[in-house]
PDB file of C-alpha atoms in Angstrom:
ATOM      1  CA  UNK L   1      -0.911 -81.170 -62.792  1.00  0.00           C
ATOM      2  CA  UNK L   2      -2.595 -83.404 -59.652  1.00  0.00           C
ATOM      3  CA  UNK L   3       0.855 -84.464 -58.969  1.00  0.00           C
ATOM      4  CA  UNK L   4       1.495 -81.002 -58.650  1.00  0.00           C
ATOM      5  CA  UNK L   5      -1.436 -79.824 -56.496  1.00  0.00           C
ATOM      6  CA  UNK L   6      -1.075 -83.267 -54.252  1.00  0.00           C
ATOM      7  CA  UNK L   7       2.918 -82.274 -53.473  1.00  0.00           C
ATOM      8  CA  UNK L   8       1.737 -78.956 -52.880  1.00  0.00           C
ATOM      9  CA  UNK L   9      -1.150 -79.694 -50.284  1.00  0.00           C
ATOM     10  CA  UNK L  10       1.294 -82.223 -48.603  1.00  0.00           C
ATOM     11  CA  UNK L  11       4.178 -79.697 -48.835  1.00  0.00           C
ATOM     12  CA  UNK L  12       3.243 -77.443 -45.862  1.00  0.00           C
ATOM     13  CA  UNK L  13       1.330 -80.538 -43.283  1.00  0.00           C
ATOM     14  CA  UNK L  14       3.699 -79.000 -40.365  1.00  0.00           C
ATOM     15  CA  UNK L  15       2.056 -75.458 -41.261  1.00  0.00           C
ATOM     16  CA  UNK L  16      -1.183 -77.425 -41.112  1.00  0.00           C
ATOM     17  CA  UNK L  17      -0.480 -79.312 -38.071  1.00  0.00           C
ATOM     18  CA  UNK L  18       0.193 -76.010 -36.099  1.00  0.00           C
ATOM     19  CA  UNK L  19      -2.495 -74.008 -36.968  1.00  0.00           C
ATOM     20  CA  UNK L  20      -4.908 -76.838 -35.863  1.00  0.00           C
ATOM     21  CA  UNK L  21      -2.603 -76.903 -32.645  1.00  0.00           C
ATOM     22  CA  UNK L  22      -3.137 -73.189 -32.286  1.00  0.00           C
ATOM     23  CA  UNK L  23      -6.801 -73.761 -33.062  1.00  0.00           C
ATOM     24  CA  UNK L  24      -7.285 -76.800 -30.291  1.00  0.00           C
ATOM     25  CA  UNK L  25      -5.633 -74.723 -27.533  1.00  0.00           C
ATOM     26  CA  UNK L  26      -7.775 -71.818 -28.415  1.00  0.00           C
ATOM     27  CA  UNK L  27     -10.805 -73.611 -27.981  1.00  0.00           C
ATOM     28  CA  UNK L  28      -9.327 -75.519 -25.239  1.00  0.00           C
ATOM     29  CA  UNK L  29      -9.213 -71.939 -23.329  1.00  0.00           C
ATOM     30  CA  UNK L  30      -5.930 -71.463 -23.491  1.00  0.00           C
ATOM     31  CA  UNK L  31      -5.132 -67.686 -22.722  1.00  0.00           C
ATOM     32  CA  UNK L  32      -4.263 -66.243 -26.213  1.00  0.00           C
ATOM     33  CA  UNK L  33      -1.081 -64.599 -25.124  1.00  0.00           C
ATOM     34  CA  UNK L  34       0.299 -68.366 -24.228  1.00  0.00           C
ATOM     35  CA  UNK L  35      -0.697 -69.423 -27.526  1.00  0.00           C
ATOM     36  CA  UNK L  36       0.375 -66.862 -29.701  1.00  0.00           C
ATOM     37  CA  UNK L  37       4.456 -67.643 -28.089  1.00  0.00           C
ATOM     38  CA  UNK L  38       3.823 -70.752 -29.059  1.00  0.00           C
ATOM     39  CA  UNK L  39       2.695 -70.231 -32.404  1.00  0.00           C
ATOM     40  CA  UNK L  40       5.749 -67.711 -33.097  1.00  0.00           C
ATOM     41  CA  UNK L  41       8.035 -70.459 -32.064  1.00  0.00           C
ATOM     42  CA  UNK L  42       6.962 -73.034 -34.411  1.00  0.00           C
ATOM     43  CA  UNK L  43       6.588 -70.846 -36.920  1.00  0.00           C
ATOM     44  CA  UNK L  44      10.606 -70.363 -36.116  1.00  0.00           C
ATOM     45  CA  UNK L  45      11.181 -73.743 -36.176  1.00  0.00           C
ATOM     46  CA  UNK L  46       8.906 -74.215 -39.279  1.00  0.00           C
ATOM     47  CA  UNK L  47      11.094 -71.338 -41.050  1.00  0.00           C
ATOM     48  CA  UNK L  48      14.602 -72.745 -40.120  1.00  0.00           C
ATOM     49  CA  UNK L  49      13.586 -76.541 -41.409  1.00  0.00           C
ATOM     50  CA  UNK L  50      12.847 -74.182 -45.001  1.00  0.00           C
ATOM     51  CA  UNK L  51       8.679 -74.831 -44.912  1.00  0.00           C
ATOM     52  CA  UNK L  52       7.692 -71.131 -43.932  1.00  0.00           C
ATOM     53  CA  UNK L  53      10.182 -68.607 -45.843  1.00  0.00           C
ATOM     54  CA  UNK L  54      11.633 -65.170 -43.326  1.00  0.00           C
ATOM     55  CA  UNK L  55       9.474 -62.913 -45.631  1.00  0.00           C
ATOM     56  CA  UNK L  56       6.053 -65.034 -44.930  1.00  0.00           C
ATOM     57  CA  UNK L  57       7.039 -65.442 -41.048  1.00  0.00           C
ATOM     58  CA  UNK L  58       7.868 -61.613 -41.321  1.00  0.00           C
ATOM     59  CA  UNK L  59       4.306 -60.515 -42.431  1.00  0.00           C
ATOM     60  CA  UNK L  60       3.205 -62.920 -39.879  1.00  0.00           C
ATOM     61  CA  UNK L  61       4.737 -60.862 -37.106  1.00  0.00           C
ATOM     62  CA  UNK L  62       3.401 -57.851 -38.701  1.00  0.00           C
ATOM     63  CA  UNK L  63      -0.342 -58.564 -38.651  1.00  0.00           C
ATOM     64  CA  UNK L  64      -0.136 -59.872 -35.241  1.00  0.00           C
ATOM     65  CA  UNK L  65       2.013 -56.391 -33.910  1.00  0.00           C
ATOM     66  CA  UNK L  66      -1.235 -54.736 -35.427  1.00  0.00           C
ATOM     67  CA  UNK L  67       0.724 -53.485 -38.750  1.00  0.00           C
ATOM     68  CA  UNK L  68      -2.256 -53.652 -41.016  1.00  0.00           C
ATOM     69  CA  UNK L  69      -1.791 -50.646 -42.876  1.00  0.00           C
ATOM     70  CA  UNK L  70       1.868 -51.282 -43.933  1.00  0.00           C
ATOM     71  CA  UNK L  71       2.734 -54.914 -43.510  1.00  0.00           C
ATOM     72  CA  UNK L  72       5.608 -55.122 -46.055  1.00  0.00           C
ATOM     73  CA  UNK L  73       7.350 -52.491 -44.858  1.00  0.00           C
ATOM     74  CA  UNK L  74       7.494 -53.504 -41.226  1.00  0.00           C
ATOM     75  CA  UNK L  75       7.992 -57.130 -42.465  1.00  0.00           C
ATOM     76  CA  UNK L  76      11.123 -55.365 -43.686  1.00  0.00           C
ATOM     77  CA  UNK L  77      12.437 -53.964 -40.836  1.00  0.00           C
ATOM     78  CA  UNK L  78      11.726 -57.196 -39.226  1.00  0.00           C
ATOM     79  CA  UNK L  79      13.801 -59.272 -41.892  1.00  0.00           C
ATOM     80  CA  UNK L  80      16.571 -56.399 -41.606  1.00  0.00           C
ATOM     81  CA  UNK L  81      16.815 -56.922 -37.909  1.00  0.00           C
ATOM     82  CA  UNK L  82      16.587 -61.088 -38.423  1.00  0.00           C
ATOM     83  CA  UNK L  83      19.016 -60.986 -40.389  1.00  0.00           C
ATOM     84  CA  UNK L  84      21.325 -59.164 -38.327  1.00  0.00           C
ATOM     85  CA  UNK L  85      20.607 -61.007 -35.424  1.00  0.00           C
ATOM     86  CA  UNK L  86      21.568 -64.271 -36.884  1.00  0.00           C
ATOM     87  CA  UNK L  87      25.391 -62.610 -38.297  1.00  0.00           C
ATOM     88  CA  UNK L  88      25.667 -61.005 -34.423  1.00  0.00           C
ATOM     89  CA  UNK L  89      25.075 -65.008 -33.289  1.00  0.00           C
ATOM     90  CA  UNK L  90      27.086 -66.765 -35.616  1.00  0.00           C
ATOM     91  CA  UNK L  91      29.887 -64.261 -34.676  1.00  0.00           C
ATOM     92  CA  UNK L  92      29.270 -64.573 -30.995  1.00  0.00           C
ATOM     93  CA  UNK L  93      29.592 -68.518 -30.972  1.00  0.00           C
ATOM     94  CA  UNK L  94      32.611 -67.858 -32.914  1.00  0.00           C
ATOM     95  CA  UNK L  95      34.071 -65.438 -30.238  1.00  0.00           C
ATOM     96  CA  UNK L  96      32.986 -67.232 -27.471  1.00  0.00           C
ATOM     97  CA  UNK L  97      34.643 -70.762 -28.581  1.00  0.00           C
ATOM     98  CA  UNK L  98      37.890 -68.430 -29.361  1.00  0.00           C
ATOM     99  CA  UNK L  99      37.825 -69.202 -33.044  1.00  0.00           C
ATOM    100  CA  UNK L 100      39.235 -65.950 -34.678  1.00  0.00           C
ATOM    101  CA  UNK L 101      37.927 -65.089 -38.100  1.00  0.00           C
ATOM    102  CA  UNK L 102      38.115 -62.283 -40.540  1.00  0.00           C
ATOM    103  CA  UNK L 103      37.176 -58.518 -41.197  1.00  0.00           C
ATOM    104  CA  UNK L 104      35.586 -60.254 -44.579  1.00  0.00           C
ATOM    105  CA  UNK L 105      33.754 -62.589 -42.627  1.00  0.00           C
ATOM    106  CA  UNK L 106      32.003 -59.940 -40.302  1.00  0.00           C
ATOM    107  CA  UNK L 107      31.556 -57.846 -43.126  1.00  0.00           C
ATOM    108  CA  UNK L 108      29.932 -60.571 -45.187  1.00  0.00           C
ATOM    109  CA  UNK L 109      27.675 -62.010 -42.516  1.00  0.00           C
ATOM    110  CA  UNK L 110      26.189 -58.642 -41.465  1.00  0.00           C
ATOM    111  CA  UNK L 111      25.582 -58.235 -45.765  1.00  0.00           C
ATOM    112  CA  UNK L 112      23.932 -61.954 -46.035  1.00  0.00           C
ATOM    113  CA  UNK L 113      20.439 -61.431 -46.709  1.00  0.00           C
ATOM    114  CA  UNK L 114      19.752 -65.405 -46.909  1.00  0.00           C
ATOM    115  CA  UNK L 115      18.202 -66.616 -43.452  1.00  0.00           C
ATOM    116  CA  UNK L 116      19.004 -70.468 -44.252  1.00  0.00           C
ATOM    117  CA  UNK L 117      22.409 -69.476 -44.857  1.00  0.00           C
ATOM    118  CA  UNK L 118      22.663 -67.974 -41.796  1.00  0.00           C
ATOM    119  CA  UNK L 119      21.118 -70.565 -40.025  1.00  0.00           C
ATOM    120  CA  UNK L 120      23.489 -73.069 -41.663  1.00  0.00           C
ATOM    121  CA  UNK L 121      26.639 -70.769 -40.537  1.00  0.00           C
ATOM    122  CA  UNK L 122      24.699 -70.871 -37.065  1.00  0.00           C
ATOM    123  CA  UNK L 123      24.867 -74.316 -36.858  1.00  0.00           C
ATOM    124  CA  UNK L 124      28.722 -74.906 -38.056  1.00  0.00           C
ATOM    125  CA  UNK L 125      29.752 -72.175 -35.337  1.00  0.00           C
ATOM    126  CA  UNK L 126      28.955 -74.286 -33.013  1.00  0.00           C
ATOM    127  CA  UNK L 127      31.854 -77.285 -33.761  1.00  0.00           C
ATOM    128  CA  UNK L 128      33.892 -74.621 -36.307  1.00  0.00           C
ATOM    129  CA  UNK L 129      37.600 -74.447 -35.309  1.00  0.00           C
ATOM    130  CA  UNK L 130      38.902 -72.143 -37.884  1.00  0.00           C
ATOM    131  CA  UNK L 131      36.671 -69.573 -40.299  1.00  0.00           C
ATOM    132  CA  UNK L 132      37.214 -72.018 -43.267  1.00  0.00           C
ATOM    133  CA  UNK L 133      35.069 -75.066 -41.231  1.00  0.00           C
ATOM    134  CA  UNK L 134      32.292 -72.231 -41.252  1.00  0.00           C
ATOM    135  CA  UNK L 135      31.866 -71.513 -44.991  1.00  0.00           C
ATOM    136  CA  UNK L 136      33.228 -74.868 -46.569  1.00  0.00           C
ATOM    137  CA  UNK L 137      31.218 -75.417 -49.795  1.00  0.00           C
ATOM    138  CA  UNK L 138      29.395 -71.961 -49.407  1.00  0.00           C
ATOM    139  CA  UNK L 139      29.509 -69.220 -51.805  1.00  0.00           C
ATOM    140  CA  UNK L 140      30.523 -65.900 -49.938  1.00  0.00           C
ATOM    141  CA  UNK L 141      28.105 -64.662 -47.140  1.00  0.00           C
ATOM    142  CA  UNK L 142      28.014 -61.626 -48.431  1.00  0.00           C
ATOM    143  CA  UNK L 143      24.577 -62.377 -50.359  1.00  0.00           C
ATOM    144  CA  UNK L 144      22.257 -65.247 -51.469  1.00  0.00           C
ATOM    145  CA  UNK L 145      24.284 -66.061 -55.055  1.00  0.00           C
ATOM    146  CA  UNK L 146      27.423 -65.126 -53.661  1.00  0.00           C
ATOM    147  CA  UNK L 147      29.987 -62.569 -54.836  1.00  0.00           C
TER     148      UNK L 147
END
């Protein structure tokens, strides 16, 4: 059970490390505005290295756009749109190197609801040369556990 409670507490130090970032240039007088981008864009980069899940980043951006009446749902909409962002990229590398790829494919990406996949797909558009380099050794896109 301390095993447990140490790997948790040690689990989320990056989390840790930038809120007392965020707190130091806050008391530093940093202008709020300046610190708040970066805050959102480690919180990015904490969410695609799998420490802060979309949902939790998603509520994040809610509170902070003032949505403290109905969090979840706008955290929705938010993880809707992030989602769909990330299929629109990963198709858009793939277009832009000239790699062609499938109806199934589009369909599937824009039906993933698994940000690290995404991210992952991201990543392999980048050096894919045919669809199959994309999803080697990935269940379909189409959703997190596949068809």
């Amino acid at each position: 059970m301390a095993d447990e409670q140490d790997s948790q507490q040690d689990g989320p130090s990056e989390l840790l490390d930038l809120y007392r970032f965020t707190a130091v240039c806050l008391a530093l007088g940093i202008p709020p505005h300046k610190v708040a981008g970066d805050f959102r864009f480690g919180l990015e980069g904490l969410r695609q290295s799998g420490v802060v899940p979309l949902e939790d980043l998603a509520l994040v951006h809610a509170r902070a756009a003032g949505e403290a009446e109905h969090p979840e749902r706008w955290a929705a909409g938010f993880t809707a749109g992030y989602h769909s962002a990330w299929a629109a990229a990963v198709l858009r590398v793939l277009e832009a190197r000239g790699v062609e790829f499938s109806k199934h494919l589009h369909r599937g990406l824009h039906l993933c609801s698994d940000a690290d996949r995404l991210t992952r797909f991201l990543d392999r558009a980048v050096t894919a040369t045919h669809e199959a380099d994309l999803v080697a050794g990935e269940p379909s896109p189409r959703a997190p556990d596949g068809p």
